[in-house]
XYZ file of C-alpha atoms in Angstrom:
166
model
C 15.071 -2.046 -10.173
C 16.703 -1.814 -6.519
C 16.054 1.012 -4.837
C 19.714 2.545 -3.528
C 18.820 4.602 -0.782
C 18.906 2.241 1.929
C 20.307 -0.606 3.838
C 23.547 0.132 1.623
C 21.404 -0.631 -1.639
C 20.666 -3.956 -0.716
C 16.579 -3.094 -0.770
C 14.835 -4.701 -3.870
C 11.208 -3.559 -5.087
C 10.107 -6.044 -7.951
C 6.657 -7.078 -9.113
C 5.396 -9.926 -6.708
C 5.175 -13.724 -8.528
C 2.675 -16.332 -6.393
C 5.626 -17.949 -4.708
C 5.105 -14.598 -2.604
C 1.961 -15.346 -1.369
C 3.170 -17.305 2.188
C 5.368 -14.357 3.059
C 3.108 -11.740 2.043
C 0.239 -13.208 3.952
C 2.095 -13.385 7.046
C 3.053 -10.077 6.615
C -0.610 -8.766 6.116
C -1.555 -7.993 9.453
C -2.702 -4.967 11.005
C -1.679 -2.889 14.088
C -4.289 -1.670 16.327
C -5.488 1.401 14.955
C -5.060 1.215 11.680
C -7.010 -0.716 9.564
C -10.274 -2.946 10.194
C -10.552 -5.076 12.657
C -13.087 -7.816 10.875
C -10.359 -7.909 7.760
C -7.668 -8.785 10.195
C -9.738 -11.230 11.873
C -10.535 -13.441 8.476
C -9.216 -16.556 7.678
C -7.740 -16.699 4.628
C -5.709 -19.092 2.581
C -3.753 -16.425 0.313
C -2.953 -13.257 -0.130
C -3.635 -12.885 -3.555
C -6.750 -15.100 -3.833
C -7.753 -14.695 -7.216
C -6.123 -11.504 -7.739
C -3.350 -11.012 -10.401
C 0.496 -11.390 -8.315
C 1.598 -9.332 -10.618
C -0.397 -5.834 -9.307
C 1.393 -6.160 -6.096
C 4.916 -4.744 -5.675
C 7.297 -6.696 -3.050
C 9.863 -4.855 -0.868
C 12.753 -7.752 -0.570
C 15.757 -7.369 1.861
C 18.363 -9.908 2.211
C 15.967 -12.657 0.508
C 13.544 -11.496 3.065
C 9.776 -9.769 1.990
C 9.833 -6.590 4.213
C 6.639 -4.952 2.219
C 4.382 -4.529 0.109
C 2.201 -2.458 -1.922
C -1.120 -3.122 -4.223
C -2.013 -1.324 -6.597
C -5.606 -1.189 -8.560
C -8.361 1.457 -10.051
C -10.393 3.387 -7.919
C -13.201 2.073 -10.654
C -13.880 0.502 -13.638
C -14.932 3.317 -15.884
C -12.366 4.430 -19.178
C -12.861 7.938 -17.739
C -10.930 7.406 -14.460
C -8.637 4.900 -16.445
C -5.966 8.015 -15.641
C -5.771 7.416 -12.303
C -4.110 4.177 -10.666
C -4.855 3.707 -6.627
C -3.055 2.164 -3.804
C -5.420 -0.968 -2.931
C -3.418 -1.944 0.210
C 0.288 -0.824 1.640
C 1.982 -2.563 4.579
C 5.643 -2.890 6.115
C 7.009 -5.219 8.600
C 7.182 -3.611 11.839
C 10.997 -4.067 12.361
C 11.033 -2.219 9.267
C 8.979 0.776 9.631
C 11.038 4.046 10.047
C 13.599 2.663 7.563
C 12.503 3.697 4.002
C 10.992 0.440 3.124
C 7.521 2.470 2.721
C 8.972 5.596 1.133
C 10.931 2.769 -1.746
C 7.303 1.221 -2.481
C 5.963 4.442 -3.172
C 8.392 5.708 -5.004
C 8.474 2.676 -7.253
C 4.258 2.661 -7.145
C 4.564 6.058 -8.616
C 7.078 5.279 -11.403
C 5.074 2.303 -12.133
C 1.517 3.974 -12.346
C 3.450 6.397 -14.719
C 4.900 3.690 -16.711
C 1.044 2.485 -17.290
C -0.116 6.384 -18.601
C -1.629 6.951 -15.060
C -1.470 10.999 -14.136
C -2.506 10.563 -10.669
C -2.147 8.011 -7.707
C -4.659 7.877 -4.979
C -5.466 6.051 -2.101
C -7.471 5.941 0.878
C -6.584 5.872 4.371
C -8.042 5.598 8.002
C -7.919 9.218 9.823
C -6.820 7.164 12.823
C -3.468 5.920 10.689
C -0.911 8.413 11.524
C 1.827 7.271 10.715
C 0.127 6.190 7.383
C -0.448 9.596 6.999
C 2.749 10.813 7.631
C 4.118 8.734 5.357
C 2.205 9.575 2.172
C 2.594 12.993 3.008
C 6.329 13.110 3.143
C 5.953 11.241 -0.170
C 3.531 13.741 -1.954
C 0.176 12.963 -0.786
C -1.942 15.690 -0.477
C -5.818 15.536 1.092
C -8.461 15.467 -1.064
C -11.736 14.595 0.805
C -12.828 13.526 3.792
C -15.729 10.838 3.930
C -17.109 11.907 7.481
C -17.524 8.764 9.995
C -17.419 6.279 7.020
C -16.549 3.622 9.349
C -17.703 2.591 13.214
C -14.534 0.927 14.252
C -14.446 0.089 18.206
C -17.174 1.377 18.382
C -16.334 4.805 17.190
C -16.515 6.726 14.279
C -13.428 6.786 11.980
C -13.121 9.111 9.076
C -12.133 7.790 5.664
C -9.687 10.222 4.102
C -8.742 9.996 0.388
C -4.986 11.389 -0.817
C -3.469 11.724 -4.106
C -0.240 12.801 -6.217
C 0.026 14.136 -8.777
C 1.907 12.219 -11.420
């Protein structure tokens, strides 16, 4: 379904197929900041490896991919089966500050809820503001903090895990 509240209606959010994976792998790159620099720095082939397309939504404007958004389980277990997580979320910078991001999550939400999920979570990098910012204007609230999870730069970064409630 298209999302309508932007670019006059001309944003479409549809499940991704593998003839996605060029754009979509160009488009996976990080901004200092916010995300990890030895994940950026890998050489890979494809985005989706030997992952399923189909568990990655694609933001699509004028023909053009403009986003995505992954989505997963935070485990394996039937007992978190409930809950459906964001496994990775990015925007093309020209983008950003236009309601590409708020579309995907809108649409991640609808879609976890289409799958019996009562909860979406994700984690994010304390140092990702505008990450932040983002999931909270969408519903986000914190959860936990993992405490200097990472060393990035050589400094610590906290891990911080968010949820909505579905």
């Amino acid at each position: 379904a298209a999302w309508t509240g932007l670019v006059d209606g001309r944003l479409n959010v549809r499940t991704a197929t593998p003839r996605d994976d060029a754009a979509l792998l160009d488009l996976d790159v990080g901004e200092p900041g916010t995300g990890f620099p030895s994940v950026f720095a890998r050489e890979r082939a494809s985005f989706f490896g030997t992952g399923d397309p189909s568990a990655t939504l694609v933001a699509e404007l004028e023909g053009d991919v403009v986003g995505y958004l992954r989505l997963g389980h935070p485990t394996p277990l039937a007992e978190n089966a409930h809950v459906v997580s964001i496994e990775g979320f990015s925007v093309a910078g020209s983008r950003r500050g236009t309601g590409v991001g708020r579309a995907l999550l809108e649409h991640a939400k609808s879609t976890a809820r289409r799958r019996g999920a009562t909860k979406l979570s994700l984690r994010v990098l304390s140092t990702n503001a505008r990450a932040i910012a983002v999931y909270t204007a969408a519903g986000f609230t914190l959860e936990g903090v993992l405490v200097a999870e990472f060393v990035i730069d050589g400094r610590p970064v906290d891990d911080l895990i968010m949820a909505v409630a579905l």
